[in-house]
Amino acid sequence: MSHRNASTLKRRPVRTAAFAAVATLLVGLPVVTAARLAPASTAVVEGDLQAPTSLRVRQTRPNFQAPTATTCSDTPVLREVADPSPESQQRRTLTSSRRHHASASDSTDAAMTEMVIPPSPPSPPSPPAPLSPPPAAADIAASEVHSTEGLAFRAKSAAPAVRQQQTPVTAGVVDDNADFGSFLQFLQGHDESKQLGRDISVRQRLKVVDAQGRPVPDAEVAVSASNGARMWARTDAGGQVWLHPNAFDDRDTARYQVQVRRGGKTVSAPLQRGQKNALQVVMADAALPARAKLDLVFMVDATGSMGDEIDKLRASLQGIVREIGQLPSNPDICLGLVTYRDRGDAYFVRGWDMTHNVAAFQQVLDGVQAGGGGDYPEAMNEAFDHSVQALNWRGPSTTRVLVSLADAPPQMGYPQPRYDQTMLAALGKGIKVFSVAASGQDTTGEIVQRQIAQYTGGRFIFLTYKDATDPSSGPGTETVHEVNNYSVDTLDKLVVRLVREELAQLPK
């Protein structure tokens, strides 16, 4: 193990080489409907002069829509987020003009560039009694864009991708919730963390079980304070969720009300700030699906320096899906993919919605090429927002996992969305994030990736090498990241292991 410092960071000044609208019940839980996922409503941030830092903001209404899909598509459906830069808008206008005169043979390429302007945010709903109106995240910029059927992205490639023998890529993994003290020390050791994310220093555990003491997975949770501050979450496969009062409440409220709902039944319980024992809520038995359901989405930085990582993901995907499909839980798997670059590149953010067709999904992945980039930070904020807000995640009793692979931090100088808003939405939708740091990820990127994973109950994964400072040195156990007590395995085996451990928590 090795630690990151200024001398070991990879300097890359130029990169060249890898949720029905939300209604709220009196208990404060978002209503689940059978409607198709719509663009997320705008969240509200209510400032408080007593808030000590920008990290303490009051969330008062949900910045997400509950996952409601019942099935996933036979083919990967493409949605694309427009590049907001002026230069890109000019290019799209010119392309649109040319397309008007283009022949029918150009229809495939035209579909690839079809965009939709983000809709105006809806008016805030009336405050539900007895709580004030809900959240704090702010302008969700995940716009629903027209989808195109099929695998149009492959038309960009002159020839099918050639599969070559790949050197195994090794990776380490840590659970920052299991070693929370070390995680806090890591954040406290970097002043920039005070300007990123949310204040997660106060943390309390909620456990939801049935009358037999078995975990209740994917139960909806709402936590409210007398000042109107509120948060939402869903329990994981083990019936657990970590609650962080400072992440949604800008004052140190002493007592909160917790409501838990599943299968139309609601249970309430008080939560005292600072109580050391976990809050356990017992719910009546609820019917479970005969077969586990897993939504697995890969979010990949597709800029130039990610070529090697994309090649390895492409080569190992079928094995990952095959091994997950052979797990004892025999999960019903839906796959999704989001790739992103940055402003001014050939594209900004592309997302292929959920599909159960592994072969078609593999073909999409085969068409993904690394390119662009230029500067170091990339459009991770926008891609994360699109992954959480725009994809058709399935509804109740689904285990939802997002694997994010990146070697650079997000662009923090762009307008919203911000990752800290989106991670609140992810927890509200029950999406657990496994953040994977590829070679070259810097301290800012590590802070961001670890915050997202920790808040959503996921894991922080990082590629390892024989020589921590030299990715070309081959697989090994060394890393430049500030982690302790980590285990190392090949990346594909790690992903399968984490999914297996998650699904194994489901009640039998």
XYZ file of C-alpha atoms in Angstrom:
508
model
C 0.000 0.000 0.000
C 1.151 3.490 -0.691
C -0.320 6.933 -0.114
C -1.011 9.744 -2.556
C 1.043 12.903 -2.368
C 1.965 15.691 -4.705
C 5.034 13.921 -5.973
C 3.242 10.715 -6.947
C 0.317 12.277 -8.788
C 0.215 11.686 -12.511
C 0.449 15.055 -14.201
C -1.901 15.258 -17.167
C -2.430 18.858 -18.308
C -3.611 17.436 -21.634
C -5.352 14.057 -21.898
C -4.332 12.197 -24.909
C -4.474 8.416 -24.378
C -8.887 6.348 -21.052
C -38.203 9.769 -11.906
C -46.047 10.886 -12.497
C -44.586 14.099 -10.871
C -43.390 13.689 -7.295
C -46.334 13.844 -4.885
C -45.920 13.371 -1.157
C -48.073 11.524 1.361
C -48.662 12.896 4.828
C -45.882 10.620 5.941
C -43.542 12.345 3.536
C -42.739 9.510 1.122
C -42.691 10.002 -2.644
C -45.683 8.308 -4.246
C -44.824 5.364 -6.488
C -46.783 5.239 -9.709
C -46.727 3.092 -12.804
C -45.793 5.987 -15.052
C -42.637 6.038 -17.138
C -39.718 7.901 -15.687
C -40.050 11.634 -16.319
C -37.535 14.441 -15.942
C -36.738 15.127 -12.317
C -38.356 18.047 -10.525
C -36.219 20.940 -9.432
C -35.103 20.773 -5.848
C -35.149 23.713 -3.477
C -32.329 24.926 -1.304
C -33.378 27.121 1.591
C -30.469 29.089 2.932
C -29.930 29.607 6.639
C -27.654 32.314 7.946
C -26.621 29.976 10.757
C -25.342 27.360 8.362
C -21.582 27.185 9.091
C -20.503 26.231 5.575
C -21.897 25.701 2.105
C -22.043 21.990 2.913
C -24.948 22.529 5.351
C -27.981 23.123 3.150
C -31.601 22.314 3.970
C -33.349 19.780 1.778
C -37.135 20.172 1.889
C -38.511 18.179 -1.034
C -37.270 15.244 -3.085
C -35.014 15.962 -6.035
C -35.888 12.649 -7.722
C -38.779 10.546 -8.951
C -39.296 7.044 -7.583
C -38.167 4.187 -9.834
C -41.270 2.664 -11.438
C -40.256 0.590 -14.467
C -41.521 -2.994 -14.500
C -39.440 -4.330 -17.380
C -36.436 -3.389 -19.431
C -36.069 -3.155 -23.196
C -35.239 -5.843 -25.747
C -32.682 -3.466 -27.252
C -30.443 -0.761 -25.765
C -32.236 2.598 -26.195
C -29.979 5.610 -26.671
C -30.546 8.972 -25.002
C -28.089 11.789 -25.375
C -27.514 14.935 -23.330
C -26.602 17.959 -25.403
C -23.287 19.682 -24.977
C -24.265 23.075 -23.456
C -21.208 24.926 -24.706
C -21.875 27.716 -27.264
C -19.554 26.152 -29.811
C -21.432 22.860 -29.640
C -24.790 24.618 -29.981
C -23.529 26.292 -33.130
C -22.400 22.958 -34.496
C -25.806 21.387 -33.739
C -27.586 24.260 -35.474
C -25.410 23.804 -38.537
C -25.867 20.027 -38.418
C -29.639 20.469 -38.144
C -29.646 22.735 -41.169
C -27.621 20.272 -43.189
C -29.755 17.357 -42.002
C -32.842 19.117 -43.383
C -31.386 18.680 -46.842
C -29.814 15.299 -46.243
C -30.985 12.088 -47.849
C -32.802 9.286 -46.055
C -29.573 7.336 -45.942
C -28.335 9.711 -43.273
C -31.168 8.885 -40.835
C -29.005 6.779 -38.530
C -26.428 9.482 -38.000
C -29.197 12.100 -37.596
C -30.783 10.073 -34.804
C -27.507 10.096 -32.968
C -27.505 13.880 -32.647
C -31.207 14.477 -31.839
C -31.557 16.486 -28.634
C -34.260 17.969 -26.443
C -33.937 21.205 -24.499
C -34.365 20.589 -20.743
C -37.968 21.371 -19.687
C -38.813 24.280 -17.415
C -39.018 23.155 -13.788
C -42.561 22.566 -12.461
C -44.049 24.715 -9.707
C -43.274 23.412 -6.211
C -46.064 21.309 -4.646
C -48.037 22.587 -1.652
C -46.386 21.753 1.674
C -47.665 18.434 3.051
C -48.871 18.704 6.681
C -47.301 18.755 9.151
C -44.002 19.213 7.355
C -42.778 22.103 5.285
C -42.252 21.699 1.529
C -39.061 19.547 0.557
C -35.199 19.665 -1.024
C -32.089 21.215 -1.323
C -30.160 20.015 -4.207
C -30.910 22.469 -7.073
C -31.380 22.619 -10.824
C -31.369 19.011 -11.986
C -29.988 19.171 -15.453
C -30.772 15.654 -16.551
C -33.055 16.364 -19.472
C -35.122 13.591 -20.997
C -34.037 13.364 -24.580
C -35.483 11.498 -27.515
C -34.458 7.870 -27.632
C -33.356 6.003 -30.673
C -33.751 2.280 -31.120
C -30.969 -0.053 -31.957
C -27.259 0.209 -31.969
C -26.725 3.351 -34.008
C -23.497 4.118 -32.183
C -21.813 1.280 -33.999
C -22.239 3.187 -37.261
C -19.489 5.492 -36.028
C -16.988 2.655 -36.234
C -15.476 1.746 -39.532
C -15.033 -1.880 -38.455
C -16.015 -4.131 -35.556
C -13.823 -3.910 -32.514
C -11.006 -6.422 -32.548
C -10.786 -8.395 -29.318
C -7.262 -8.916 -28.170
C -5.781 -10.829 -25.276
C -5.971 -8.512 -22.293
C -3.592 -8.386 -19.369
C -5.623 -8.861 -16.173
C -6.346 -5.593 -14.412
C -6.102 -5.767 -10.655
C -8.005 -3.558 -8.234
C -8.346 -2.919 -4.526
C -11.553 -2.229 -2.612
C -12.386 -0.516 0.676
C -15.645 0.001 2.556
C -15.570 3.532 3.967
C -18.691 2.815 6.023
C -17.011 -0.135 7.703
C -13.932 1.999 8.523
C -15.720 5.328 8.882
C -13.085 6.839 11.158
C -10.368 6.446 8.549
C -12.651 7.945 5.914
C -13.258 11.025 8.068
C -9.518 11.350 8.616
C -8.980 11.220 4.873
C -11.498 14.043 4.332
C -10.121 16.116 7.196
C -6.651 15.788 5.706
C -7.684 17.681 2.576
C -9.048 21.207 2.888
C -10.724 20.989 -0.516
C -13.141 18.378 0.865
C -14.788 21.208 2.852
C -15.890 22.742 -0.430
C -17.072 19.480 -1.980
C -20.046 17.230 -1.331
C -22.051 17.314 1.894
C -21.281 17.150 5.603
C -21.482 13.431 6.434
C -19.621 13.642 9.748
C -22.793 12.766 11.723
C -24.058 9.314 10.762
C -26.745 6.978 12.106
C -27.833 3.519 10.997
C -31.401 2.448 10.231
C -32.278 -1.244 10.043
C -35.671 -2.424 8.767
C -36.724 -6.008 9.531
C -39.914 -8.062 9.390
C -41.624 -9.923 12.272
C -39.200 -12.821 11.806
C -36.173 -10.524 12.004
C -35.364 -10.870 8.303
C -34.141 -7.777 6.430
C -36.701 -5.753 4.491
C -34.983 -4.630 1.263
C -35.960 -1.656 -0.878
C -38.215 -0.118 1.790
C -38.924 3.602 1.257
C -37.620 5.829 4.041
C -38.430 9.471 4.825
C -36.733 11.420 7.623
C -38.127 14.816 8.690
C -37.241 17.562 11.165
C -39.511 20.191 12.744
C -37.796 22.892 10.686
C -38.963 21.258 7.429
C -35.666 19.563 6.592
C -36.237 16.178 5.027
C -34.414 13.346 3.334
C -35.365 10.174 1.459
C -33.727 6.790 1.051
C -34.358 3.143 0.301
C -32.953 0.274 2.294
C -30.391 -1.928 0.598
C -30.641 -5.682 0.078
C -29.771 -6.164 3.754
C -32.583 -3.849 4.919
C -30.115 -1.170 6.006
C -29.415 2.471 5.208
C -27.029 5.043 6.638
C -28.626 8.401 7.515
C -26.577 11.613 7.556
C -28.529 14.453 9.271
C -26.035 17.187 8.394
C -26.337 16.353 4.697
C -29.974 17.586 4.567
C -30.459 19.651 7.757
C -28.641 22.968 8.129
C -29.288 23.086 11.891
C -28.417 20.553 14.568
C -31.980 19.336 15.081
C -32.113 17.066 18.139
C -35.002 14.814 17.108
C -36.269 13.489 13.787
C -39.297 11.491 12.695
C -38.654 8.454 10.515
C -41.334 6.885 8.310
C -40.765 3.584 6.538
C -43.085 2.244 3.854
C -43.210 -0.983 1.929
C -46.033 -2.843 0.238
C -48.543 -0.117 1.159
C -47.767 -0.341 4.890
C -46.136 2.499 6.849
C -44.380 2.476 10.221
C -43.110 5.553 12.102
C -40.377 5.861 14.720
C -38.420 8.690 16.407
C -34.699 9.150 15.818
C -32.532 11.015 18.313
C -29.485 12.816 16.926
C -26.384 11.143 18.226
C -27.982 7.949 19.504
C -25.341 5.273 19.361
C -27.505 2.237 18.790
C -28.993 1.632 15.378
C -32.673 2.479 14.938
C -34.532 -0.755 14.161
C -37.988 -0.572 12.593
C -40.151 -3.701 12.425
C -42.582 -4.001 9.537
C -45.266 -6.574 8.790
C -44.208 -9.304 6.419
C -44.309 -8.255 2.783
C -44.375 -10.492 -0.262
C -41.035 -10.890 -2.022
C -40.499 -11.570 -5.722
C -39.893 -15.183 -6.655
C -36.631 -14.127 -8.313
C -34.116 -11.453 -7.427
C -34.038 -8.439 -9.742
C -30.779 -6.632 -10.474
C -30.341 -3.386 -12.397
C -26.639 -2.991 -13.211
C -25.416 0.194 -14.903
C -21.893 1.064 -15.992
C -20.943 4.766 -16.132
C -17.683 5.217 -18.011
C -15.418 8.169 -18.702
C -14.801 7.772 -22.467
C -12.106 10.411 -22.926
C -8.791 9.671 -24.571
C -6.863 8.430 -21.554
C -9.504 5.767 -20.791
C -8.842 3.619 -23.858
C -7.104 0.829 -21.975
C -9.756 0.641 -19.221
C -12.583 0.589 -21.797
C -10.872 -2.242 -23.659
C -10.618 -4.260 -20.460
C -14.249 -3.589 -19.492
C -15.335 -4.629 -22.969
C -13.363 -7.846 -22.761
C -14.594 -8.804 -19.285
C -18.264 -7.750 -19.469
C -19.651 -11.032 -20.753
C -17.802 -12.917 -18.044
C -19.107 -10.521 -15.369
C -22.722 -10.918 -16.534
C -22.375 -14.677 -16.978
C -20.995 -15.160 -13.473
C -23.647 -12.884 -11.927
C -26.336 -14.824 -13.805
C -25.013 -18.048 -12.296
C -25.216 -16.800 -8.708
C -27.458 -18.780 -6.316
C -30.028 -15.953 -6.384
C -30.345 -16.411 -10.179
C -31.039 -12.695 -10.674
C -33.148 -11.191 -13.453
C -30.541 -8.796 -14.857
C -31.060 -5.510 -16.710
C -27.998 -3.667 -18.027
C -27.441 0.016 -18.731
C -24.514 2.095 -19.985
C -23.633 5.796 -19.731
C -20.509 7.217 -21.330
C -19.287 10.778 -21.133
C -16.564 13.103 -22.283
C -16.594 16.887 -21.919
C -17.680 20.116 -23.554
C -16.375 20.586 -27.050
C -15.840 16.884 -27.637
C -17.606 14.734 -30.246
C -20.369 14.210 -27.678
C -21.125 15.227 -24.090
C -23.114 12.424 -22.362
C -24.658 9.323 -23.932
C -26.835 6.796 -22.110
C -28.185 3.432 -23.256
C -31.239 2.565 -21.147
C -31.908 -0.740 -19.405
C -31.916 -3.892 -21.499
C -31.954 -7.600 -20.697
C -30.303 -8.397 -24.035
C -26.699 -9.097 -23.074
C -25.536 -9.678 -26.649
C -26.999 -6.367 -27.848
C -25.503 -4.586 -24.845
C -22.118 -6.059 -25.656
C -22.415 -4.743 -29.212
C -23.053 -1.253 -27.844
C -20.025 -1.522 -25.599
C -17.961 -2.758 -28.545
C -18.780 0.512 -30.304
C -17.570 2.752 -27.484
C -14.271 4.387 -28.288
C -12.097 6.617 -26.131
C -11.370 10.102 -27.446
C -11.354 13.797 -26.662
C -10.787 15.242 -23.230
C -8.068 17.836 -23.548
C -8.087 19.208 -20.030
C -8.117 17.084 -16.879
C -11.655 17.288 -15.291
C -14.557 15.822 -17.279
C -18.395 15.857 -17.393
C -18.819 13.404 -14.511
C -21.450 15.560 -12.745
C -23.704 15.519 -15.779
C -23.146 11.826 -16.497
C -23.870 10.839 -12.879
C -27.056 12.926 -12.958
C -28.146 11.299 -16.227
C -27.379 7.823 -14.872
C -29.498 8.358 -11.750
C -32.269 10.594 -13.073
C -32.862 9.621 -16.705
C -32.384 5.868 -16.881
C -35.481 3.667 -16.457
C -34.544 1.977 -13.177
C -37.018 -0.741 -12.187
C -39.429 -0.288 -9.275
C -40.029 -2.119 -5.979
C -37.930 -5.101 -4.885
C -35.057 -4.317 -7.262
C -31.389 -4.236 -6.303
C -29.873 -1.253 -8.136
C -26.126 -0.935 -8.659
C -24.139 1.697 -10.542
C -20.477 1.030 -11.360
C -18.686 4.294 -12.125
C -15.291 4.097 -13.848
C -13.266 7.305 -14.083
C -9.707 8.553 -14.076
C -10.450 12.265 -13.557
C -12.606 14.448 -11.274
C -15.785 16.239 -12.412
C -15.742 19.739 -13.847
C -16.784 21.813 -10.823
C -16.816 25.122 -12.739
C -19.851 24.195 -14.819
C -23.445 25.052 -13.801
C -25.454 22.452 -11.924
C -26.006 19.541 -11.543
C -23.464 18.660 -8.896
C -22.586 15.168 -7.755
C -23.575 15.918 -4.126
C -27.154 16.651 -5.263
C -27.247 13.523 -7.370
C -25.944 11.237 -4.633
C -28.914 12.332 -2.472
C -31.203 11.376 -5.368
C -29.374 8.061 -5.779
C -29.977 7.168 -2.128
C -33.634 8.203 -2.516
C -33.962 5.831 -5.478
C -32.037 3.026 -3.782
C -29.065 3.091 -6.148
C -25.820 1.869 -4.616
C -22.663 3.181 -6.292
C -19.404 1.285 -6.671
C -16.881 3.982 -7.616
C -13.859 2.749 -9.570
C -10.813 5.013 -9.759
C -8.701 4.307 -12.822
C -5.047 5.205 -13.245
C -4.321 8.906 -12.940
C -7.242 9.820 -10.671
C -6.215 12.715 -8.450
C -7.131 13.625 -4.856
C -10.182 15.679 -5.883
C -11.476 12.745 -7.904
C -10.783 10.369 -5.038
C -12.731 12.595 -2.634
C -15.677 12.752 -5.031
C -15.718 9.042 -5.822
C -15.391 7.999 -2.181
C -18.114 10.433 -1.041
C -20.565 9.054 -3.615
C -19.807 5.446 -2.701
C -19.923 6.028 1.052
C -23.178 8.034 1.019
C -25.008 5.492 -1.145
C -23.661 2.513 0.826
C -21.335 1.356 -1.934
C -17.605 0.691 -2.141
C -14.536 2.563 -3.372
C -12.556 0.501 -5.881
C -9.205 1.519 -7.356
C -6.911 -0.040 -9.917
C -3.631 -1.347 -8.552
C -0.219 -1.956 -10.113
C 3.209 -3.376 -9.368
C 4.475 0.190 -9.195
C 1.774 2.520 -7.826
C 3.081 5.466 -9.842
C 3.457 3.561 -13.117
C 0.244 2.039 -14.612
C 2.342 0.428 -17.328
C 4.090 -1.712 -14.700
C 1.308 -4.302 -14.862
C -1.059 -5.804 -12.300
C -0.057 -5.689 -8.655
C -1.119 -4.614 -5.183
C 0.200 -1.051 -4.966
C -1.898 2.133 -5.126
C -1.365 5.855 -4.797
C -4.737 6.320 -3.069
C -5.027 7.048 0.650
C -6.570 3.764 1.736
C -5.895 1.155 4.392
C -6.687 -2.537 4.829
C -7.777 -3.168 1.280
C -8.107 -6.461 -0.562
C -6.908 -6.956 -4.140
C -8.348 -9.090 -6.939
C -8.963 -8.757 -10.660
C -11.515 -6.037 -11.417
C -14.100 -8.388 -12.924
C -13.943 -10.742 -9.948
C -14.266 -7.800 -7.579
C -17.423 -6.549 -9.303
C -18.943 -10.044 -9.277
C -18.008 -10.509 -5.623
C -19.597 -7.220 -4.546
C -22.795 -7.981 -6.464
C -22.866 -11.496 -4.996
C -22.462 -10.125 -1.473
C -25.253 -7.617 -2.085
C -27.711 -10.175 -3.442
C -26.816 -12.668 -0.707
C -28.352 -10.291 1.861
C -31.814 -10.653 0.326
C -34.232 -12.630 2.540
C -34.776 -16.163 1.387
